[in-house]
Tab-separated table of C-alpha atoms in Angstrom:
chain	number	residue	atom	x	y	z
A	261	MET	CA	91.027	107.934	90.173
A	262	ILE	CA	90.509	106.751	93.745
A	263	PRO	CA	91.291	109.647	96.080
A	264	ARG	CA	91.376	107.412	99.151
A	265	GLY	CA	93.370	104.691	97.454
A	266	ALA	CA	95.237	103.537	100.563
A	267	ASP	CA	91.945	102.720	102.303
A	268	GLY	CA	90.669	100.889	99.258
A	269	ILE	CA	93.831	98.830	98.922
A	270	ARG	CA	93.670	97.906	102.618
A	271	HIS	CA	90.106	96.670	102.099
A	272	LEU	CA	91.335	94.424	99.292
A	273	ALA	CA	94.009	92.966	101.593
A	274	ALA	CA	91.438	92.316	104.300
A	275	ARG	CA	89.182	90.528	101.835
A	276	LEU	CA	92.059	88.366	100.646
A	277	VAL	CA	92.846	87.293	104.209
A	278	ALA	CA	89.307	86.921	105.529
A	279	ASP	CA	87.397	85.533	102.548
A	280	ILE	CA	89.641	84.218	99.809
A	281	ALA	CA	92.707	82.632	101.457
A	282	PRO	CA	90.576	80.382	103.728
A	283	ARG	CA	88.947	78.915	100.617
A	284	ALA	CA	92.293	77.952	99.048
A	285	GLY	CA	92.458	74.305	98.107
A	286	ASP	CA	95.927	73.608	99.484
A	287	SER	CA	98.398	75.001	101.997
A	288	TYR	CA	100.746	76.338	99.303
A	289	THR	CA	98.027	78.434	97.653
A	290	SER	CA	96.812	79.608	101.048
A	291	ALA	CA	100.316	80.709	102.025
A	292	ASP	CA	100.691	82.483	98.658
A	293	LEU	CA	97.423	84.379	99.119
A	294	ASN	CA	98.336	85.445	102.645
A	295	MET	CA	101.700	86.721	101.421
A	296	MET	CA	99.970	88.650	98.659
A	297	ALA	CA	97.643	90.198	101.228
A	298	LEU	CA	100.646	91.248	103.285
A	299	LEU	CA	102.198	92.818	100.198
A	300	VAL	CA	98.989	94.650	99.400
A	301	THR	CA	98.972	96.230	102.882
A	302	MET	CA	102.494	97.509	102.171
A	303	VAL	CA	101.414	98.858	98.790
A	304	ALA	CA	98.603	100.717	100.585
A	305	GLN	CA	101.133	102.431	102.833
A	306	ASP	CA	103.390	103.326	99.912
A	307	TYR	CA	100.429	104.632	97.885
A	308	ASP	CA	99.793	107.224	100.539
A	309	ARG	CA	103.333	108.276	101.356
A	310	VAL	CA	105.631	107.694	98.408
A	311	ALA	CA	105.568	111.236	96.980
A	312	ASP	CA	106.279	112.699	100.418
A	313	VAL	CA	109.100	110.195	101.025
A	314	LEU	CA	110.853	111.000	97.753
A	315	VAL	CA	110.514	114.773	97.937
A	316	SER	CA	111.496	114.899	101.626
A	317	ASP	CA	114.555	112.771	100.923
A	318	TYR	CA	115.625	115.019	98.067
A	319	ASN	CA	115.156	118.193	100.104
A	320	ASP	CA	117.068	116.724	103.088
A	321	ILE	CA	119.970	115.718	100.864
A	322	CYS	CA	120.121	119.162	99.255
A	323	GLU	CA	120.356	120.750	102.713
A	324	ILE	CA	123.268	118.478	103.573
A	325	PHE	CA	124.989	119.396	100.304
A	326	HIS	CA	124.519	123.114	101.014
A	327	GLU	CA	126.193	122.662	104.378
A	328	ALA	CA	129.051	120.544	102.980
A	329	LEU	CA	129.907	122.534	99.863
A	330	PRO	CA	131.854	125.395	101.523
A	331	HIS	CA	134.167	122.887	103.234
A	332	LEU	CA	134.963	120.508	100.398
A	333	ASP	CA	138.288	120.567	98.543
A	334	ASP	CA	137.193	117.849	96.127
A	335	ALA	CA	136.073	119.902	93.128
A	336	ALA	CA	134.685	116.944	91.193
A	337	LEU	CA	132.505	115.810	94.084
A	338	ALA	CA	131.397	119.393	94.735
A	339	SER	CA	130.394	119.696	91.086
A	340	ARG	CA	128.290	116.527	91.280
A	341	MET	CA	126.613	117.847	94.431
A	342	GLU	CA	125.801	121.160	92.742
A	343	SER	CA	124.318	119.305	89.772
A	344	VAL	CA	122.008	117.396	92.112
A	345	VAL	CA	120.884	120.540	93.894
A	346	GLY	CA	119.798	121.977	90.576
A	347	LEU	CA	117.930	118.904	89.364
A	348	ASN	CA	114.363	119.328	88.215
A	349	ALA	CA	112.268	116.208	87.857
A	350	PRO	CA	110.306	116.333	84.591
A	351	SER	CA	107.059	115.567	86.429
A	352	LEU	CA	105.564	114.693	89.793
A	353	ARG	CA	105.175	111.083	88.743
A	354	VAL	CA	106.753	108.598	91.159
A	355	HIS	CA	109.135	107.315	88.506
A	356	ASP	CA	110.541	110.790	87.829
A	357	GLN	CA	110.749	111.736	91.500
A	358	SER	CA	112.419	108.426	92.238
A	359	THR	CA	115.013	108.977	89.525
A	360	ARG	CA	115.881	112.404	90.953
A	361	THR	CA	116.112	111.133	94.543
A	362	ASP	CA	118.242	108.163	93.456
A	363	ALA	CA	120.643	110.557	91.737
A	364	ALA	CA	120.876	112.573	94.957
A	365	LEU	CA	121.394	109.430	97.063
A	366	ARG	CA	124.268	108.259	94.865
A	367	VAL	CA	126.141	111.505	95.412
A	368	LEU	CA	125.257	111.479	99.120
A	369	ILE	CA	126.907	108.063	99.424
A	370	GLU	CA	130.068	109.503	97.863
A	371	LEU	CA	129.959	112.475	100.205
A	372	HIS	CA	129.410	110.252	103.236
A	373	ALA	CA	132.485	108.168	102.399
A	374	ALA	CA	134.558	111.324	101.919
A	375	ILE	CA	133.291	112.845	105.161
A	376	GLU	CA	134.154	109.683	107.114
A	377	ASP	CA	137.731	109.907	105.859
A	378	LEU	CA	137.928	113.596	106.762
A	379	GLU	CA	136.489	112.903	110.213
A	380	ASP	CA	139.272	110.356	110.746
A	381	HIS	CA	141.672	113.288	110.267
A	382	GLY	CA	140.065	115.069	113.232
A	383	LEU	CA	138.172	117.820	111.393
A	384	PRO	CA	135.326	119.047	113.628
A	385	TRP	CA	133.131	120.177	110.729
A	386	ALA	CA	133.416	116.708	109.211
A	387	ALA	CA	132.301	115.121	112.475
A	388	ARG	CA	129.341	117.523	112.614
A	389	LEU	CA	128.394	116.778	109.014
A	390	ASN	CA	128.736	113.046	109.564
A	391	GLY	CA	126.268	113.389	112.425
A	392	ARG	CA	123.875	115.240	110.112
A	393	ILE	CA	124.137	112.540	107.475
A	394	TRP	CA	123.386	109.842	110.047
A	395	ALA	CA	120.435	111.859	111.318
A	396	TYR	CA	119.179	111.981	107.737
A	397	LEU	CA	119.720	108.225	107.297
A	398	ALA	CA	117.601	107.661	110.405
A	399	ARG	CA	114.811	109.687	108.761
A	400	TYR	CA	115.402	107.837	105.479
A	401	VAL	CA	114.877	104.493	107.225
A	402	ALA	CA	111.926	105.737	109.306
A	403	ARG	CA	110.156	107.032	106.188
A	404	ARG	CA	110.339	103.569	104.650
A	405	THR	CA	109.195	101.632	107.700
A	406	TYR	CA	106.088	99.520	107.165
A	407	GLN	CA	103.579	99.410	109.989
A	408	MET	CA	102.517	95.800	110.372
A	409	ASP	CA	99.935	94.339	112.714
A	410	GLY	CA	101.292	91.739	115.113
B	1478	MET	CA	95.749	68.199	91.775
B	1479	THR	CA	97.038	70.955	89.501
B	1480	THR	CA	98.215	70.316	85.978
B	1481	ARG	CA	101.740	71.097	87.121
B	1482	ALA	CA	101.510	68.533	89.902
B	1483	GLN	CA	100.061	65.898	87.560
B	1484	THR	CA	102.876	66.422	85.073
B	1485	LEU	CA	105.449	66.397	87.832
B	1486	SER	CA	104.060	63.159	89.284
B	1487	ARG	CA	104.329	61.459	85.933
B	1488	CYS	CA	107.846	62.761	85.262
B	1489	LEU	CA	109.037	61.757	88.727
B	1490	SER	CA	107.573	58.280	88.304
B	1491	ASP	CA	109.484	57.904	85.040
B	1492	TYR	CA	112.689	59.192	86.612
B	1493	LEU	CA	112.501	56.937	89.668
B	1494	HIS	CA	111.582	53.946	87.510
B	1495	HIS	CA	114.685	54.607	85.432
B	1496	THR	CA	116.936	55.254	88.450
B	1497	TRP	CA	115.720	52.495	90.747
B	1498	GLN	CA	115.208	50.044	87.884
B	1499	SER	CA	111.772	49.287	89.258
B	1500	PRO	CA	108.296	50.522	88.284
B	1501	THR	CA	107.514	53.416	90.628
B	1502	ASP	CA	104.246	55.155	91.353
B	1503	VAL	CA	104.466	58.732	92.654
B	1504	THR	CA	101.381	59.964	94.526
B	1505	ASP	CA	100.297	62.604	97.057
B	1506	LEU	CA	102.440	65.262	95.427
B	1507	ALA	CA	102.034	68.639	97.147
B	1508	ARG	CA	104.116	71.781	97.034
B	1509	ILE	CA	105.525	72.852	100.383
B	1510	PRO	CA	105.074	76.549	101.160
B	1511	GLY	CA	107.904	78.713	102.389
B	1512	GLY	CA	110.824	77.382	100.400
B	1513	ALA	CA	112.292	80.452	98.786
B	1514	SER	CA	115.459	79.128	97.187
B	1515	ARG	CA	114.091	75.949	95.577
B	1516	GLU	CA	110.688	74.703	94.506
B	1517	THR	CA	110.049	72.083	97.175
B	1518	TRP	CA	107.536	69.218	96.847
B	1519	ARG	CA	106.496	66.373	99.108
B	1520	CYS	CA	105.364	63.047	97.629
B	1521	VAL	CA	105.085	59.330	98.243
B	1522	ALA	CA	106.941	56.912	95.961
B	1523	ARG	CA	105.814	53.295	95.816
B	1524	ALA	CA	108.218	50.783	94.311
B	1525	ALA	CA	108.669	47.037	94.810
B	1526	GLY	CA	105.899	46.968	97.398
B	1527	THR	CA	107.459	49.679	99.559
B	1528	ALA	CA	106.179	53.222	100.059
B	1529	ARG	CA	108.554	56.020	100.938
B	1530	GLY	CA	108.029	59.709	101.630
B	1531	LEU	CA	110.278	61.921	99.535
B	1532	ILE	CA	111.155	65.598	99.367
B	1533	VAL	CA	111.968	66.886	95.884
B	1534	ARG	CA	113.868	70.169	95.560
B	1535	ILE	CA	113.724	71.569	92.042
B	1536	ASP	CA	115.945	74.382	90.842
B	1537	PRO	CA	113.920	77.546	90.475
B	1538	LEU	CA	113.766	79.793	87.466
B	1539	SER	CA	114.743	82.407	90.009
B	1540	SER	CA	115.127	82.423	93.780
B	1541	LEU	CA	116.094	84.468	96.796
B	1542	ILE	CA	119.617	83.212	96.565
B	1543	ASP	CA	121.688	82.138	93.601
B	1544	THR	CA	122.921	78.870	94.991
B	1545	ASP	CA	124.642	75.709	93.952
B	1546	ARG	CA	122.560	72.544	94.228
B	1547	ARG	CA	125.625	70.283	94.165
B	1548	THR	CA	127.192	72.062	97.120
B	1549	GLU	CA	123.932	71.746	99.034
B	1550	TYR	CA	123.542	68.054	98.240
B	1551	LEU	CA	127.134	67.074	98.985
B	1552	THR	CA	127.094	69.072	102.224
B	1553	MET	CA	123.953	67.237	103.318
B	1554	GLU	CA	125.677	63.939	102.507
B	1555	ALA	CA	128.675	64.919	104.629
B	1556	MET	CA	126.459	66.008	107.518
B	1557	TYR	CA	124.373	62.858	107.284
B	1558	ARG	CA	127.519	60.724	107.439
B	1559	ALA	CA	128.755	62.784	110.412
B	1560	GLY	CA	125.556	61.967	112.299
B	1561	LEU	CA	124.097	65.465	112.293
B	1562	PRO	CA	120.316	65.705	111.962
B	1563	VAL	CA	119.702	66.235	108.260
B	1564	ALA	CA	117.291	64.541	105.879
B	1565	GLU	CA	118.947	61.580	104.155
B	1566	PRO	CA	120.020	62.760	100.692
B	1567	LEU	CA	119.049	60.166	98.085
B	1568	LEU	CA	119.519	61.474	94.566
B	1569	LEU	CA	121.056	64.436	92.805
B	1570	GLU	CA	119.980	64.886	89.193
B	1571	GLU	CA	121.635	67.614	87.198
B	1572	ASP	CA	120.185	66.559	83.835
B	1573	SER	CA	117.235	68.826	82.995
B	1574	ARG	CA	115.549	66.297	80.734
B	1575	TRP	CA	113.546	64.673	83.547
B	1576	LEU	CA	111.788	67.612	85.200
B	1577	GLY	CA	112.849	70.474	82.979
B	1578	ARG	CA	115.317	71.653	85.594
B	1579	PRO	CA	117.935	69.985	87.834
B	1580	PHE	CA	116.708	68.690	91.194
B	1581	SER	CA	117.589	66.672	94.257
B	1582	ILE	CA	115.614	64.161	96.289
B	1583	SER	CA	115.918	63.433	99.988
B	1584	ALA	CA	113.988	61.241	102.385
B	1585	GLU	CA	111.045	62.912	104.077
B	1586	VAL	CA	111.519	63.338	107.805
B	1587	PRO	CA	108.077	62.218	108.954
B	1588	GLY	CA	105.874	63.879	111.534
B	1589	CYS	CA	107.688	67.220	111.500
B	1590	GLU	CA	106.786	70.880	111.413
B	1591	ALA	CA	108.972	73.760	110.232
B	1592	SER	CA	106.904	76.813	111.090
B	1593	PRO	CA	108.415	79.021	113.833
B	1594	GLU	CA	104.859	80.066	114.731
B	1595	GLY	CA	103.976	76.467	115.563
B	1596	ILE	CA	106.707	75.891	118.124
B	1597	PRO	CA	104.993	74.935	121.400
B	1598	ALA	CA	105.750	77.558	124.051
B	1599	GLY	CA	106.660	74.860	126.544
B	1600	HIS	CA	109.404	73.492	124.286
B	1601	ARG	CA	111.089	76.742	123.336
B	1602	VAL	CA	113.958	76.577	125.812
B	1603	THR	CA	114.831	72.948	125.100
B	1604	MET	CA	114.620	73.545	121.359
B	1605	GLY	CA	116.817	76.604	121.721
B	1606	ARG	CA	119.386	74.531	123.589
B	1607	GLN	CA	119.305	71.919	120.802
B	1608	LEU	CA	119.539	74.557	118.082
B	1609	TRP	CA	122.662	76.277	119.407
B	1610	CYS	CA	124.296	73.052	120.626
B	1611	LEU	CA	123.884	71.644	117.120
B	1612	LEU	CA	125.413	74.796	115.674
B	1613	GLY	CA	128.308	74.406	118.113
B	1614	GLU	CA	128.733	70.786	116.998
B	1615	ILE	CA	128.876	71.895	113.368
B	1616	ALA	CA	131.507	74.498	114.311
B	1617	ARG	CA	133.533	71.813	116.116
B	1618	LEU	CA	133.714	69.545	113.031
B	1619	ASP	CA	136.875	69.587	110.913
B	1620	PRO	CA	135.871	70.596	107.357
B	1621	LEU	CA	138.920	68.864	105.870
B	1622	ALA	CA	138.243	65.600	107.702
B	1623	LEU	CA	134.710	65.755	106.271
B	1624	GLY	CA	136.141	66.202	102.783
B	1625	LEU	CA	134.285	69.465	102.275
B	1626	ASP	CA	137.233	70.989	100.462
B	1627	ARG	CA	136.550	68.563	97.580
B	1628	PHE	CA	133.595	70.703	96.535
B	1629	MET	CA	133.962	73.951	98.486
B	1630	SER	CA	136.643	76.571	98.138
B	1631	LEU	CA	138.970	76.650	101.102
B	1632	PRO	CA	139.677	80.138	102.397
B	1633	THR	CA	142.380	80.924	104.919
B	1634	VAL	CA	141.685	82.262	108.403
B	1635	ALA	CA	143.156	85.536	107.176
B	1636	THR	CA	140.860	85.847	104.148
B	1637	CYS	CA	137.537	84.209	105.048
B	1638	ALA	CA	135.839	87.335	106.421
B	1639	MET	CA	136.808	89.634	103.576
B	1640	GLU	CA	135.932	87.008	100.956
B	1641	GLN	CA	132.398	86.850	102.340
B	1642	LEU	CA	132.186	90.623	102.542
B	1643	GLU	CA	133.308	91.004	98.942
B	1644	TYR	CA	130.798	88.385	97.780
B	1645	TRP	CA	127.816	90.123	99.386
B	1646	ARG	CA	129.041	93.615	98.506
B	1647	LYS	CA	129.062	92.552	94.880
B	1648	VAL	CA	125.562	91.039	95.143
B	1649	ILE	CA	124.285	94.397	96.387
B	1650	VAL	CA	126.115	96.404	93.731
B	1651	ASP	CA	124.959	94.079	90.946
B	1652	ASP	CA	121.318	93.758	92.016
B	1653	GLU	CA	120.268	96.983	93.720
B	1654	LEU	CA	117.374	98.804	92.073
B	1655	HIS	CA	118.010	101.973	94.077
B	1656	PRO	CA	121.041	103.280	95.975
B	1657	ASN	CA	121.302	101.870	99.507
B	1658	PRO	CA	123.120	104.443	101.656
B	1659	VAL	CA	122.860	102.409	104.888
B	1660	ALA	CA	124.202	99.236	103.290
B	1661	ASP	CA	127.001	101.270	101.731
B	1662	ALA	CA	127.928	102.712	105.127
B	1663	ALA	CA	127.983	99.177	106.521
B	1664	VAL	CA	130.367	98.001	103.799
B	1665	ARG	CA	132.729	100.889	104.550
B	1666	TRP	CA	132.634	100.152	108.298
B	1667	LEU	CA	133.291	96.448	107.745
B	1668	LEU	CA	136.220	97.193	105.416
B	1669	LYS	CA	137.682	99.650	107.903
B	1670	HIS	CA	137.394	97.346	110.944
B	1671	PRO	CA	138.400	93.849	109.824
B	1672	PRO	CA	137.819	91.155	112.439
B	1673	PRO	CA	140.620	89.098	113.973
B	1674	PRO	CA	141.164	85.737	112.255
B	1675	PRO	CA	138.917	82.937	113.531
B	1676	GLN	CA	140.295	80.419	115.998
B	1677	LYS	CA	139.512	77.772	113.390
B	1678	LEU	CA	137.814	77.310	110.039
B	1679	SER	CA	134.475	75.506	110.181
B	1680	LEU	CA	131.597	74.498	108.001
B	1681	VAL	CA	129.243	77.480	107.854
B	1682	HIS	CA	125.619	76.564	107.123
B	1683	GLY	CA	124.959	80.034	105.758
B	1684	ASP	CA	121.276	80.334	106.765
B	1685	TYR	CA	121.160	78.783	110.246
B	1686	ARG	CA	118.135	80.142	112.098
B	1687	THR	CA	114.689	79.480	113.462
B	1688	GLY	CA	112.612	78.431	110.471
B	1689	ASN	CA	115.331	76.292	108.945
B	1690	PHE	CA	114.867	73.181	111.045
B	1691	LEU	CA	112.219	70.473	111.276
B	1692	TYR	CA	110.863	69.513	114.687
B	1693	THR	CA	108.411	67.045	116.143
B	1694	PRO	CA	105.533	68.103	118.411
B	1695	ASP	CA	107.509	66.911	121.458
B	1696	GLY	CA	110.121	69.598	120.744
B	1697	THR	CA	112.877	67.510	119.175
B	1698	ILE	CA	114.844	68.985	116.276
B	1699	LYS	CA	114.980	66.242	113.659
B	1700	ALA	CA	116.643	67.962	110.725
B	1701	ILE	CA	118.502	71.115	109.795
B	1702	VAL	CA	117.441	72.164	106.295
B	1703	ASP	CA	118.403	74.618	103.544
B	1704	TRP	CA	122.143	74.030	103.182
B	1705	GLU	CA	122.383	75.853	99.866
B	1706	MET	CA	124.612	78.645	101.161
B	1707	ALA	CA	127.016	76.319	102.999
B	1708	HIS	CA	130.700	77.179	102.800
B	1709	ILE	CA	133.882	76.990	104.825
B	1710	GLY	CA	134.556	80.019	106.993
B	1711	ASP	CA	134.483	81.611	110.426
B	1712	PRO	CA	132.049	79.784	112.732
B	1713	LEU	CA	131.019	83.161	114.169
B	1714	GLU	CA	129.316	83.864	110.850
B	1715	ASP	CA	126.572	81.299	111.558
B	1716	LEU	CA	126.254	82.331	115.202
B	1717	ALA	CA	125.808	85.974	114.225
B	1718	TRP	CA	123.278	85.108	111.518
B	1719	SER	CA	121.296	82.900	113.908
B	1720	LEU	CA	121.120	85.799	116.388
B	1721	ASP	CA	120.219	88.510	113.886
B	1722	PRO	CA	117.321	90.568	115.299
B	1723	LEU	CA	115.320	89.850	112.163
B	1724	TRP	CA	114.598	86.326	113.415
B	1725	HIS	CA	113.045	87.520	116.664
B	1726	TRP	CA	111.485	90.784	115.542
B	1727	GLN	CA	108.382	90.449	117.716
B	1728	GLN	CA	110.261	89.047	120.714
B	1729	PRO	CA	113.664	90.774	120.774
B	1730	GLU	CA	114.525	89.330	124.164
B	1731	LEU	CA	114.401	85.750	122.851
B	1732	ALA	CA	117.071	84.569	120.411
B	1733	GLY	CA	115.242	82.988	117.478
B	1734	ARG	CA	112.069	83.314	119.600
B	1735	LEU	CA	113.392	80.479	121.739
B	1736	LEU	CA	115.615	81.490	124.654
B	1737	PRO	CA	117.647	84.423	126.018
B	1738	HIS	CA	120.593	85.427	123.867
B	1739	ALA	CA	123.221	84.839	126.535
B	1740	GLU	CA	121.987	81.259	126.944
B	1741	ALA	CA	122.152	80.674	123.194
B	1742	VAL	CA	125.755	81.887	123.144
B	1743	ARG	CA	126.632	79.778	126.203
B	1744	HIS	CA	125.250	76.592	124.589
B	1745	TRP	CA	127.188	77.360	121.403
B	1746	GLU	CA	130.423	77.993	123.304
B	1747	GLU	CA	130.107	74.749	125.251
B	1748	ALA	CA	129.311	72.655	122.187
B	1749	SER	CA	131.871	74.273	119.884
B	1750	GLY	CA	134.704	74.607	122.378
B	1751	ILE	CA	135.184	78.141	121.054
B	1752	GLU	CA	135.144	81.152	123.343
B	1753	LEU	CA	133.242	84.043	121.836
B	1754	ASP	CA	135.470	86.945	120.786
B	1755	VAL	CA	133.178	89.912	121.410
B	1756	GLU	CA	134.938	92.264	118.981
B	1757	ALA	CA	134.985	89.698	116.204
B	1758	PHE	CA	131.363	88.908	116.943
B	1759	ARG	CA	130.422	92.569	116.538
B	1760	TRP	CA	131.948	92.529	113.056
B	1761	TRP	CA	130.062	89.350	112.143
B	1762	ARG	CA	126.770	90.727	113.453
B	1763	ILE	CA	127.050	93.782	111.245
B	1764	PHE	CA	128.121	91.537	108.375
B	1765	ALA	CA	125.080	89.300	108.988
B	1766	SER	CA	122.744	92.241	108.567
B	1767	LEU	CA	124.573	93.370	105.443
B	1768	LYS	CA	124.305	89.849	104.035
B	1769	GLY	CA	120.592	89.971	104.818
B	1770	MET	CA	120.381	93.194	102.828
B	1771	GLY	CA	122.157	91.454	99.955
B	1772	ILE	CA	119.644	88.614	99.952
B	1773	TRP	CA	116.625	90.918	100.155
B	1774	ILE	CA	117.957	93.296	97.488
B	1775	SER	CA	118.708	90.392	95.190
B	1776	SER	CA	115.241	88.909	95.634
B	1777	SER	CA	113.663	92.283	95.052
B	1778	GLU	CA	115.540	92.584	91.798
B	1779	ASP	CA	114.314	89.162	90.652
B	1780	PHE	CA	110.723	90.093	91.440
B	1781	HIS	CA	110.970	93.522	89.891
B	1782	ASN	CA	112.438	92.192	86.658
B	1783	GLY	CA	109.829	89.465	86.442
B	1784	ALA	CA	112.343	86.633	86.755
B	1785	SER	CA	109.981	85.317	89.425
B	1786	LYS	CA	106.476	86.320	90.432
B	1787	ASP	CA	106.715	84.490	93.769
B	1788	PRO	CA	105.362	86.865	96.428
B	1789	ILE	CA	107.940	85.696	98.965
B	1790	LEU	CA	110.587	87.448	96.865
B	1791	ALA	CA	108.612	90.680	96.984
B	1792	ILE	CA	108.150	90.429	100.749
B	1793	ALA	CA	111.870	89.897	101.129
B	1794	GLY	CA	112.549	92.903	98.973
B	1795	TRP	CA	110.156	95.223	100.802
B	1796	LEU	CA	109.460	94.207	104.398
B	1797	MET	CA	112.745	92.435	105.086
B	1798	THR	CA	114.800	95.243	103.536
B	1799	ASP	CA	112.923	97.730	105.717
B	1800	ARG	CA	113.611	95.787	108.911
B	1801	GLN	CA	117.197	94.918	108.041
B	1802	GLN	CA	117.912	98.589	107.411
B	1803	GLN	CA	116.514	99.459	110.820
B	1804	ILE	CA	118.888	96.922	112.377
B	1805	LEU	CA	121.937	98.113	110.434
B	1806	LEU	CA	121.162	101.737	111.180
B	1807	ASP	CA	121.008	101.003	114.880
B	1808	TYR	CA	124.294	99.090	114.778
B	1809	LEU	CA	126.152	101.832	112.918
B	1810	ARG	CA	124.788	105.271	113.755
B	1811	PRO	CA	126.870	107.375	116.162
B	1812	ALA	CA	124.003	107.678	118.653
B	1813	PRO	CA	122.257	104.309	118.497
B	1814	THR	CA	118.876	103.806	120.076
B	1815	ARG	CA	120.339	100.491	121.266
B	1816	ARG	CA	117.166	98.745	120.321
B	1817	PHE	CA	119.216	95.833	119.059
B	1818	HIS	CA	122.441	96.230	121.036
B	1819	GLU	CA	121.354	94.503	124.228
B	1820	VAL	CA	121.644	91.167	122.510
B	1821	MET	CA	125.410	91.553	122.159
B	1822	LYS	CA	127.243	89.550	124.801
């Protein structure tokens, strides 16, 4: 176990760029190594944040579902939302957390489409909820943003 | 030289000997970095006392884009005949027995660079003018007069936008590894706000942007490359793709890192004879970002499933998806930050 894994992975990327890629025998291999180094820097960022990203996403989506449920007439959609709210991931492993968040995202997409239609009918609560979903999507995108040098 | 290159040299020599009916020696074979849709090699072929630089594009086991080599080759032929700057297409070989996979060969355009990073600062404006004037010239061409409908499907002005949308929507649905709520919202918006029909149907390059042309150090664009996504459609599709913020991420004020956006549009309008319809253009800009998502999602799927271990596919799937989502979000959210909106005309 490497507790400071993100730092360690970043060091590997730096070594690839500074020491190994310059010794590549041809431009194709050099380009390949530099791309791998870039990927490794992204892996370093994900290593540190992925659990937080997945759990935060799930919790945000559940809050949106709680707010939407009292307004929805679509019983089938409401049932799917309630199922998601009650989901327990079998472990804290990334794969299990990812599966649970993906399940929540799929139902959120359905809800978003339904809310857009309801907003078109001039329902104020739908407009408010649509705004909340977009605010969540902004957080969803921000959580996945890679910080790159240059 | 790697074992792969040695084998390839020998196989290419055999193929060219057979095709040209003259003993041919293939040397200086080197893989060109950056090509994501085909495996691209440069070499020199010597036959009958003449040496010629060649570019060999071999079908990949997997690539960023599932494309049709015949469409690419025949489009290049049509463009070459029309006098547009493209590498001269020489041979299309669809029989896998020669190199293990189908491939095409074109003439090397000598003395050129392709890297956007290498563009001399002093030549940016003139190269930008060339880039969008050339795109306007392509838009002005009549696809039927060029015979493109012999190998491309011919949409109508009423259907071309939705056909493209359906194609890329399906790519996303088929290839996504995780749900994509922003891309899904984009699809719904595009379906709900169809664009007006184009003023004309044109040849659409499909990936027209900085990075897909060859230039000489004096700032002359010598060849437009990567025609594998060419089709007939709305000329605004290429304009929108060429102006997608992804291509000027570090310098958002410069279209394709070359010149201000309004100038790019003006050059295109003058060369194409088409006046930009701002509302239609908005639709095509959002579509362009959705198409980008489709390409990055598809490449990510190939990498994830091990169909290809090429790191460029992984970068597309991670970094490009991240950035394209930021762009789409800003286009669509009710309270945009307008980080990317200034570039609209």
